[in-house]
CSV table of C-alpha atoms and ligand atoms in Angstrom, one decimal:
chain,number,residue,atom,x,y,z
A,1,MET,CA,7.6,-11.5,-14.5
A,2,ILE,CA,4.0,-10.8,-14.9
A,3,ALA,CA,3.9,-13.3,-18.2
A,4,GLN,CA,5.0,-16.1,-15.8
A,5,ILE,CA,2.6,-15.4,-13.2
A,6,LYS,CA,-0.1,-15.1,-16.0
A,7,SER,CA,1.1,-18.5,-17.4
A,8,ASP,CA,1.0,-20.1,-13.8
A,9,VAL,CA,-2.5,-18.9,-13.0
A,10,VAL,CA,-4.1,-20.2,-16.3
A,11,GLN,CA,-2.3,-23.4,-16.0
A,12,GLY,CA,-3.5,-23.7,-12.4
A,13,PHE,CA,-7.2,-22.8,-13.4
A,14,ARG,CA,-7.1,-25.3,-16.3
A,15,SER,CA,-6.0,-28.1,-14.0
A,16,ARG,CA,-8.2,-27.2,-11.0
A,17,PHE,CA,-11.5,-26.2,-12.7
A,18,GLY,CA,-10.5,-26.6,-16.5
A,19,GLY,CA,-11.5,-23.9,-19.4
A,20,SER,CA,-10.1,-20.8,-20.2
A,21,PRO,CA,-10.4,-17.8,-17.6
A,22,ARG,CA,-10.0,-14.1,-17.9
A,23,VAL,CA,-7.0,-12.8,-16.3
A,24,PHE,CA,-7.1,-9.5,-14.1
A,25,ALA,CA,-3.8,-7.9,-12.6
A,26,ALA,CA,-3.3,-5.2,-9.9
A,27,PRO,CA,-0.1,-4.0,-8.6
A,28,GLY,CA,1.6,-3.3,-4.9
A,29,ARG,CA,3.0,0.1,-4.3
A,30,ILE,CA,5.7,2.3,-3.1
A,31,ASN,CA,4.8,5.7,-1.2
A,32,ILE,CA,7.6,8.1,-2.0
A,33,ILE,CA,6.3,10.3,0.9
A,34,GLY,CA,3.1,11.0,2.9
A,35,GLU,CA,2.8,8.3,5.4
A,36,HIS,CA,-0.2,7.9,7.9
A,37,THR,CA,-1.7,11.2,6.2
A,38,ASP,CA,-4.5,9.5,4.0
A,39,TYR,CA,-7.0,8.6,7.0
A,40,SER,CA,-6.7,12.3,8.0
A,41,GLU,CA,-7.7,13.3,4.4
A,42,GLY,CA,-4.2,14.2,3.9
A,43,LEU,CA,-1.4,14.3,1.1
A,44,VAL,CA,0.4,11.2,-0.3
A,45,MET,CA,2.6,10.4,-3.2
A,46,PRO,CA,2.4,6.8,-4.3
A,47,ALA,CA,3.5,4.8,-7.4
A,48,ALA,CA,2.3,1.7,-8.6
A,49,ILE,CA,5.1,-1.0,-9.0
A,50,ASP,CA,6.0,-3.9,-11.3
A,51,ARG,CA,5.0,-6.5,-8.6
A,52,PHE,CA,1.2,-7.7,-8.9
A,53,CYS,CA,-1.6,-10.1,-7.7
A,54,LEU,CA,-3.3,-11.8,-10.6
A,55,THR,CA,-6.7,-13.3,-10.5
A,56,ALA,CA,-8.0,-15.8,-13.2
A,57,MET,CA,-11.7,-16.0,-13.3
A,58,ALA,CA,-14.5,-17.8,-15.2
A,59,LYS,CA,-18.1,-18.0,-14.2
A,60,ASN,CA,-19.3,-21.5,-12.9
A,61,GLY,CA,-23.1,-21.2,-13.5
A,62,SER,CA,-23.8,-21.9,-9.9
A,63,ASP,CA,-24.2,-19.7,-6.7
A,64,THR,CA,-21.0,-20.7,-5.2
A,65,MET,CA,-17.7,-18.9,-5.5
A,66,ARG,CA,-14.8,-21.4,-5.4
A,67,VAL,CA,-11.3,-19.6,-4.7
A,68,LEU,CA,-7.7,-21.3,-5.0
A,69,ALA,CA,-4.8,-19.6,-3.9
A,70,LEU,CA,-2.0,-21.1,-5.9
A,71,GLY,CA,0.9,-20.3,-3.7
A,72,ARG,CA,-0.6,-21.5,-0.6
A,73,GLN,CA,-2.3,-24.4,-2.3
A,74,GLU,CA,-5.3,-23.6,-0.3
A,75,GLU,CA,-8.9,-23.7,-1.7
A,76,THR,CA,-12.1,-22.2,-0.1
A,77,GLU,CA,-15.8,-21.6,-1.0
A,78,ILE,CA,-17.1,-18.3,-0.3
A,79,ALA,CA,-20.7,-18.2,0.8
A,80,PRO,CA,-23.0,-15.4,0.5
A,81,GLY,CA,-22.8,-13.2,3.7
A,82,PHE,CA,-19.6,-12.5,5.7
A,83,THR,CA,-18.1,-14.3,8.6
A,84,ARG,CA,-14.6,-13.0,9.5
A,85,SER,CA,-11.9,-16.0,9.6
A,86,GLY,CA,-8.8,-13.9,10.3
A,87,THR,CA,-7.2,-15.4,7.3
A,88,TRP,CA,-6.5,-14.4,3.6
A,89,VAL,CA,-10.0,-15.4,2.7
A,90,ASP,CA,-11.3,-12.3,4.4
A,91,TYR,CA,-9.9,-10.1,1.7
A,92,VAL,CA,-11.6,-12.1,-1.1
A,93,SER,CA,-15.1,-12.4,0.8
A,94,GLY,CA,-14.8,-9.1,1.8
A,95,VAL,CA,-14.3,-7.8,-1.5
A,96,ARG,CA,-17.5,-9.8,-2.5
A,97,GLN,CA,-19.4,-8.2,0.5
A,98,SER,CA,-18.2,-4.9,-0.5
A,99,LEU,CA,-19.6,-5.1,-3.7
A,100,ARG,CA,-22.9,-6.4,-2.3
A,101,ASP,CA,-22.9,-3.2,-0.2
A,102,ALA,CA,-22.7,-1.2,-3.4
A,103,GLY,CA,-25.7,-3.1,-4.7
A,104,ILE,CA,-23.4,-5.4,-6.9
A,105,ASP,CA,-24.3,-9.2,-6.7
A,106,VAL,CA,-21.5,-11.3,-8.1
A,107,PRO,CA,-22.7,-14.8,-9.7
A,108,GLY,CA,-21.0,-17.8,-9.1
A,109,CYS,CA,-17.4,-18.0,-10.3
A,110,ASP,CA,-14.1,-19.8,-10.1
A,111,LEU,CA,-10.9,-17.8,-9.1
A,112,VAL,CA,-7.3,-18.6,-9.0
A,113,ILE,CA,-5.0,-16.3,-7.3
A,114,GLN,CA,-1.3,-15.8,-7.7
A,115,GLY,CA,1.1,-12.9,-7.1
A,116,ASN,CA,4.5,-11.7,-6.4
A,117,VAL,CA,4.1,-8.7,-4.2
A,118,PRO,CA,5.9,-9.5,-0.9
A,119,GLU,CA,3.4,-9.8,2.1
A,120,GLY,CA,4.1,-7.6,5.1
A,121,ALA,CA,6.6,-5.5,3.6
A,122,GLY,CA,4.7,-2.3,3.5
A,123,VAL,CA,4.2,-2.7,-0.4
A,124,SER,CA,0.3,-3.5,0.2
A,125,SER,CA,-0.1,-6.9,-1.1
A,126,SER,CA,-3.4,-6.6,0.5
A,127,ALA,CA,-4.6,-3.9,-1.9
A,128,ALA,CA,-3.3,-5.8,-4.9
A,129,LEU,CA,-5.2,-8.8,-3.8
A,130,GLU,CA,-8.5,-6.9,-3.3
A,131,VAL,CA,-8.1,-4.7,-6.4
A,132,SER,CA,-7.6,-7.8,-8.7
A,133,THR,CA,-10.3,-10.0,-7.2
A,134,MET,CA,-12.5,-6.7,-7.6
A,135,LEU,CA,-11.8,-6.6,-11.1
A,136,ALA,CA,-12.6,-10.3,-11.6
A,137,MET,CA,-15.7,-10.1,-9.7
A,138,LEU,CA,-16.9,-6.8,-11.5
A,139,ALA,CA,-16.2,-8.5,-14.8
A,140,CYS,CA,-18.1,-11.7,-13.6
A,141,ALA,CA,-21.1,-9.5,-12.4
A,142,ASP,CA,-20.8,-7.6,-16.0
A,143,VAL,CA,-20.5,-4.4,-14.3
A,144,THR,CA,-18.2,-1.6,-15.3
A,145,ALA,CA,-17.1,0.7,-12.6
A,146,SER,CA,-15.1,3.7,-12.3
A,147,THR,CA,-11.3,3.3,-10.8
A,148,ILE,CA,-12.5,5.7,-8.0
A,149,ASP,CA,-15.4,3.4,-6.9
A,150,ILE,CA,-13.0,0.5,-7.2
A,151,ALA,CA,-10.7,1.9,-5.0
A,152,LEU,CA,-13.3,3.1,-2.3
A,153,TRP,CA,-15.0,-0.2,-2.6
A,154,ALA,CA,-11.9,-2.1,-2.1
A,155,GLN,CA,-10.9,0.3,0.9
A,156,THR,CA,-14.5,-0.7,2.5
A,157,ALA,CA,-13.5,-4.5,2.0
A,158,GLU,CA,-10.1,-4.0,3.8
A,159,SER,CA,-11.5,-1.4,6.7
A,160,LYS,CA,-15.1,-3.0,7.3
A,161,TYR,CA,-14.4,-6.8,6.5
A,162,VAL,CA,-10.8,-7.5,7.1
A,163,GLY,CA,-10.8,-5.1,10.2
A,164,VAL,CA,-7.8,-2.6,9.3
A,165,PRO,CA,-9.1,0.9,9.3
A,166,CYS,CA,-7.1,1.9,6.6
A,167,GLY,CA,-7.0,5.1,4.5
A,168,VAL,CA,-7.6,4.9,0.6
A,169,MET,CA,-4.0,5.4,-0.5
A,170,ASP,CA,-3.2,1.9,-1.4
A,171,GLN,CA,-6.4,0.4,-3.0
A,172,PHE,CA,-6.2,4.2,-4.9
A,173,ILE,CA,-3.0,3.6,-6.3
A,174,SER,CA,-3.3,0.2,-7.3
A,175,ALA,CA,-6.5,0.9,-9.4
A,176,ASN,CA,-5.0,4.4,-10.9
A,177,GLY,CA,-1.3,3.9,-11.0
A,178,ILE,CA,0.3,5.6,-14.2
A,179,ALA,CA,3.8,3.8,-15.5
A,180,GLY,CA,6.6,6.4,-15.0
A,181,HIS,CA,4.7,8.6,-12.5
A,182,ALA,CA,3.9,9.0,-8.9
A,183,LEU,CA,0.6,10.4,-8.2
A,184,PHE,CA,0.3,13.6,-5.9
A,185,LEU,CA,-2.8,12.7,-4.3
A,186,ASP,CA,-5.3,14.6,-2.3
A,187,CYS,CA,-7.3,11.9,-0.1
A,188,ARG,CA,-9.9,14.5,0.7
A,189,SER,CA,-11.0,15.1,-2.9
A,190,LEU,CA,-9.4,12.2,-4.6
A,191,ALA,CA,-8.1,14.8,-7.1
A,192,TYR,CA,-4.3,14.1,-8.3
A,193,GLU,CA,-1.7,15.3,-10.3
A,194,ARG,CA,0.9,13.0,-12.2
A,195,ALA,CA,4.3,13.6,-10.6
A,196,PRO,CA,7.0,12.6,-13.1
A,197,LEU,CA,9.8,10.5,-11.9
A,198,PRO,CA,13.1,11.3,-13.5
A,199,PRO,CA,14.7,8.5,-15.4
A,200,ASP,CA,18.0,8.4,-13.7
A,201,VAL,CA,16.6,7.7,-10.4
A,202,ALA,CA,15.9,4.0,-9.1
A,203,PHE,CA,13.5,3.0,-6.2
A,204,LEU,CA,15.3,0.4,-4.0
A,205,LEU,CA,13.3,-1.6,-1.3
A,206,VAL,CA,15.2,-3.1,1.5
A,207,ASP,CA,13.3,-5.5,3.6
A,208,SER,CA,14.0,-5.3,7.2
A,209,THR,CA,12.1,-8.8,7.7
A,210,VAL,CA,10.5,-7.4,10.8
A,211,ARG,CA,6.7,-8.0,10.7
A,212,HIS,CA,3.8,-6.6,12.8
A,213,ARG,CA,0.5,-7.2,11.1
A,214,LEU,CA,-1.4,-4.2,10.9
A,215,VAL,CA,-4.6,-5.8,12.4
A,216,ASP,CA,-2.7,-6.3,15.5
A,217,GLY,CA,-4.0,-2.8,16.7
A,218,GLY,CA,-0.8,-0.2,16.4
A,219,TYR,CA,-2.2,1.1,13.0
A,220,ALA,CA,-5.8,1.4,14.5
A,221,ALA,CA,-4.3,3.1,17.8
A,222,ARG,CA,-2.6,5.6,15.8
A,223,ARG,CA,-5.7,6.4,13.7
A,224,LYS,CA,-7.8,7.0,17.1
A,225,ASP,CA,-4.8,9.3,18.4
A,226,CYS,CA,-5.3,11.4,15.1
A,227,GLU,CA,-9.3,11.7,15.7
A,228,THR,CA,-8.7,12.6,19.3
A,229,ALA,CA,-6.2,15.2,18.1
A,230,ALA,CA,-8.7,16.5,15.7
A,231,GLU,CA,-11.5,16.6,18.2
A,232,ARG,CA,-9.5,18.2,20.7
A,233,LEU,CA,-8.8,20.9,18.2
A,234,GLY,CA,-12.4,21.1,17.2
A,235,LEU,CA,-11.9,20.0,13.6
A,236,ARG,CA,-13.4,17.1,11.8
A,237,VAL,CA,-10.2,15.8,10.6
A,238,LEU,CA,-6.5,16.8,11.1
A,239,ARG,CA,-6.0,17.8,7.4
A,240,ASP,CA,-7.2,21.1,8.5
A,241,ALA,CA,-4.8,21.4,11.5
A,242,SER,CA,-1.9,23.8,11.6
A,243,HIS,CA,1.2,24.2,13.6
A,244,ALA,CA,-0.2,27.5,15.1
A,245,MET,CA,-3.4,25.7,16.5
A,246,LEU,CA,-1.1,22.8,18.0
A,247,ALA,CA,0.8,25.4,19.9
A,248,LYS,CA,-2.5,26.8,21.3
A,249,GLY,CA,-4.4,23.5,21.6
A,250,ASP,CA,-4.8,21.5,24.9
A,251,LEU,CA,-3.6,18.0,23.6
A,252,SER,CA,-1.5,15.5,25.4
A,253,GLU,CA,2.2,15.0,24.7
A,254,ARG,CA,1.6,11.9,22.6
A,255,VAL,CA,-1.6,13.1,20.9
A,256,MET,CA,0.4,16.5,20.0
A,257,ARG,CA,3.1,14.4,18.5
A,258,ARG,CA,0.7,12.3,16.3
A,259,ALA,CA,-0.8,15.5,15.2
A,260,ARG,CA,2.7,17.4,14.4
A,261,HIS,CA,3.6,14.4,12.2
A,262,VAL,CA,0.3,14.6,10.1
A,263,ILE,CA,0.8,18.3,9.7
A,264,SER,CA,4.5,18.3,9.0
A,265,GLU,CA,4.2,15.3,6.5
A,266,ASN,CA,1.6,16.9,4.4
A,267,GLU,CA,3.9,19.9,4.1
A,268,ARG,CA,6.7,17.5,3.2
A,269,VAL,CA,4.4,15.9,0.3
A,270,VAL,CA,4.0,19.4,-1.0
A,271,ALA,CA,7.6,20.2,-0.9
A,272,THR,CA,8.4,16.9,-2.7
A,273,ALA,CA,6.1,17.6,-5.5
A,274,THR,CA,7.7,21.1,-6.1
A,275,ALA,CA,11.0,19.3,-5.8
A,276,LEU,CA,10.1,16.6,-8.4
A,277,VAL,CA,9.1,19.2,-10.7
A,278,ALA,CA,12.6,20.9,-10.3
A,279,ALA,CA,14.1,17.5,-10.6
A,280,ASP,CA,15.9,18.3,-7.3
A,281,LEU,CA,16.5,14.8,-6.1
A,282,SER,CA,18.7,15.8,-3.2
A,283,LYS,CA,15.8,17.9,-2.0
A,284,VAL,CA,13.4,14.8,-2.4
A,285,GLY,CA,16.0,12.5,-0.5
A,286,CYS,CA,16.3,15.2,2.2
A,287,LEU,CA,12.4,15.2,2.7
A,288,MET,CA,12.3,11.3,2.7
A,289,ASN,CA,14.8,11.4,5.4
A,290,LEU,CA,12.8,13.8,7.5
A,291,SER,CA,9.6,11.8,7.0
A,292,HIS,CA,11.4,8.8,8.5
A,293,ALA,CA,12.6,11.0,11.4
A,294,SER,CA,9.0,12.1,12.0
A,295,LEU,CA,7.7,8.7,11.8
A,296,ARG,CA,10.2,7.5,14.3
A,297,ASP,CA,10.1,10.6,17.0
A,298,ASP,CA,6.4,11.9,16.4
A,299,PHE,CA,4.5,8.8,15.1
A,300,ASP,CA,6.4,6.2,16.9
A,301,VAL,CA,5.6,3.5,14.0
A,302,THR,CA,9.3,2.6,13.1
A,303,CYS,CA,11.3,0.0,14.9
A,304,ARG,CA,14.9,-0.7,15.8
A,305,GLU,CA,15.5,-2.4,12.7
A,306,THR,CA,13.9,0.0,10.1
A,307,ASP,CA,15.6,2.8,12.2
A,308,ILE,CA,18.7,1.0,11.3
A,309,LEU,CA,18.4,0.4,7.8
A,310,ALA,CA,17.1,3.9,7.0
A,311,ASP,CA,20.0,5.3,8.8
A,312,ILE,CA,22.6,3.2,6.9
A,313,ALA,CA,20.7,3.9,3.7
A,314,SER,CA,20.6,7.6,3.7
A,315,GLN,CA,24.4,7.6,4.3
A,316,THR,CA,25.4,5.3,1.8
A,317,SER,CA,26.9,6.8,-1.6
A,318,GLY,CA,24.5,7.1,-4.4
A,319,VAL,CA,21.5,7.2,-2.1
A,320,TYR,CA,19.5,10.5,-2.0
A,321,GLY,CA,17.4,9.7,1.0
A,322,ALA,CA,15.4,6.8,2.6
A,323,ARG,CA,12.6,6.3,4.9
A,324,GLN,CA,10.4,3.1,6.4
A,325,MET,CA,7.3,2.7,4.0
A,326,GLY,CA,3.8,1.7,4.7
A,327,GLY,CA,1.8,1.1,7.6
A,328,GLY,CA,4.9,0.4,9.7
A,329,PHE,CA,6.2,-1.3,13.0
A,330,GLY,CA,8.8,-3.0,10.2
A,331,GLY,CA,8.5,-3.9,6.9
A,332,ALA,CA,10.6,-2.2,4.3
A,333,VAL,CA,12.7,0.8,3.8
A,334,LEU,CA,12.5,2.9,0.2
A,335,ALA,CA,15.8,4.4,-0.6
A,336,LEU,CA,15.9,7.1,-3.7
A,337,VAL,CA,19.2,5.8,-5.5
A,338,ASP,CA,21.2,7.0,-8.7
A,339,THR,CA,20.2,4.4,-11.2
A,340,ASP,CA,24.1,3.8,-12.1
A,341,GLY,CA,25.0,2.9,-8.4
A,342,VAL,CA,21.8,1.2,-7.4
A,343,GLU,CA,23.5,-2.5,-7.2
A,344,THR,CA,26.6,-1.1,-5.2
A,345,ALA,CA,24.4,0.8,-2.9
A,346,SER,CA,22.0,-2.3,-2.2
A,347,ARG,CA,25.1,-4.4,-1.3
A,348,THR,CA,26.6,-1.8,0.8
A,349,ILE,CA,23.2,-1.3,2.7
A,350,CYS,CA,22.5,-5.0,3.2
A,351,GLU,CA,25.8,-5.8,4.3
A,352,ALA,CA,25.9,-3.0,6.8
A,353,TYR,CA,22.5,-4.1,8.2
A,354,ARG,CA,23.6,-7.7,8.3
A,355,ALA,CA,26.7,-6.6,10.4
A,356,GLN,CA,24.5,-4.7,12.7
A,357,THR,CA,21.5,-7.0,13.4
A,358,GLY,CA,22.5,-10.2,11.9
A,359,ILE,CA,19.4,-10.2,9.6
A,360,ALA,CA,20.1,-10.9,5.8
A,361,ALA,CA,17.7,-8.3,4.3
A,362,PRO,CA,16.2,-9.3,0.8
A,363,SER,CA,16.0,-6.1,-1.5
A,364,PHE,CA,14.8,-5.3,-4.8
A,365,VAL,CA,14.5,-2.4,-7.3
A,366,CYS,CA,11.1,-1.5,-8.6
A,367,ARG,CA,10.0,-0.2,-11.6
A,368,ILE,CA,6.9,2.2,-11.9
A,369,ALA,CA,4.0,0.5,-13.3
A,370,ASP,CA,0.5,1.1,-14.5
A,371,GLY,CA,-2.7,0.3,-12.2
A,372,ALA,CA,-5.0,-2.6,-12.4
A,373,HIS,CA,-6.2,-4.0,-15.5
A,374,GLU,CA,-7.3,-6.9,-17.4
A,375,ILE,CA,-4.4,-9.1,-19.3
A,376,THR,CA,-5.8,-9.7,-22.6
A,377,SER,CA,-2.7,-10.8,-24.8
B,401,GLA,C1,-1.2,1.2,5.2
B,401,GLA,C2,-2.7,1.4,5.0
B,401,GLA,C3,-2.6,2.9,4.2
B,401,GLA,C4,-1.9,4.1,4.8
B,401,GLA,C5,-0.6,3.6,5.1
B,401,GLA,C6,0.4,4.4,5.9
B,401,GLA,O1,-0.6,0.8,4.0
B,401,GLA,O2,-3.4,0.7,4.4
B,401,GLA,O3,-4.2,3.5,4.0
B,401,GLA,O4,-2.5,4.5,6.0
B,401,GLA,O5,-0.5,2.2,5.9
B,401,GLA,O6,0.6,5.7,5.1
């Protein structure tokens, strides 16, 4: 799959700009558990997937950055300085600007972008775009950076320039993913442990097809509620909150539920890490189901369709557990499924979902891949 996209971007580059570009890839991600915890410095368990955004790059000897988005057939010039356009261009110019904030000036270059990370499905096509264009721009500037800095600068591009006040999870896993493993990541210290994934389990994504763009404000509102909760509890961030503090705290009912989600979700991430070490997939599945319930009842970021989908999936034979994944308000449901029965499970879930909602849901099984890298062969 990646070989085909590579050939497309190189061909596209040759016919538009000529010459032989270098090519950089960054993956989308799943998140097994730990949703809406990262911006409270909490715990998460993402894994990079075999869906990528590729950026072909060559210097052009001028001051100008020309960017062609191959799939959209749209080309733009990115001038120094940043003006928000409300389009995909913000992700690329935001990356350039974020690098400038870090003291890195990117010389003129031509970029061609193409990928196969589904957009709006909660698998972080935006982080894949940010990280792959960042690798290309760093190469153009002849700068070597750590994968941690790359993640932090890409997060700045999205929060400060695109305007979604996201945490660091997506950019971190896109830059640091390890094939065959999830990362048990502490978003406070950015320290992580590898969480080995059993070979007989498959990660099935079923897309509800419901889309609510995170820039629309629901995400920012949830983050604000978490900040309010921390403030009312006398804390800097919710990572340090406990159920006992909540019981004594003076929080509105809504803000209390937001905080309760973050506290219980952090606990579920720890429990999942333990269950994975013990290869106890039933336990992992059960924790995923509980995570969905908490996102639905306490954090209010699910919607009718993803509730239906998670419900159907978790009751399907061969499925250990399922939950809505990513920023929310729609997008995909992630199901943990026995590898042997994954095709049957996928068919059963999609048919039942169609019967209840009339929606034909795309689904795919993802492999757990390495993080961002240059493609040299
Ligand atoms: C989006 C954000 C992440 C994270 C998730 C929810 O994907 O980019 O930082 O907050 O939502 O867990």
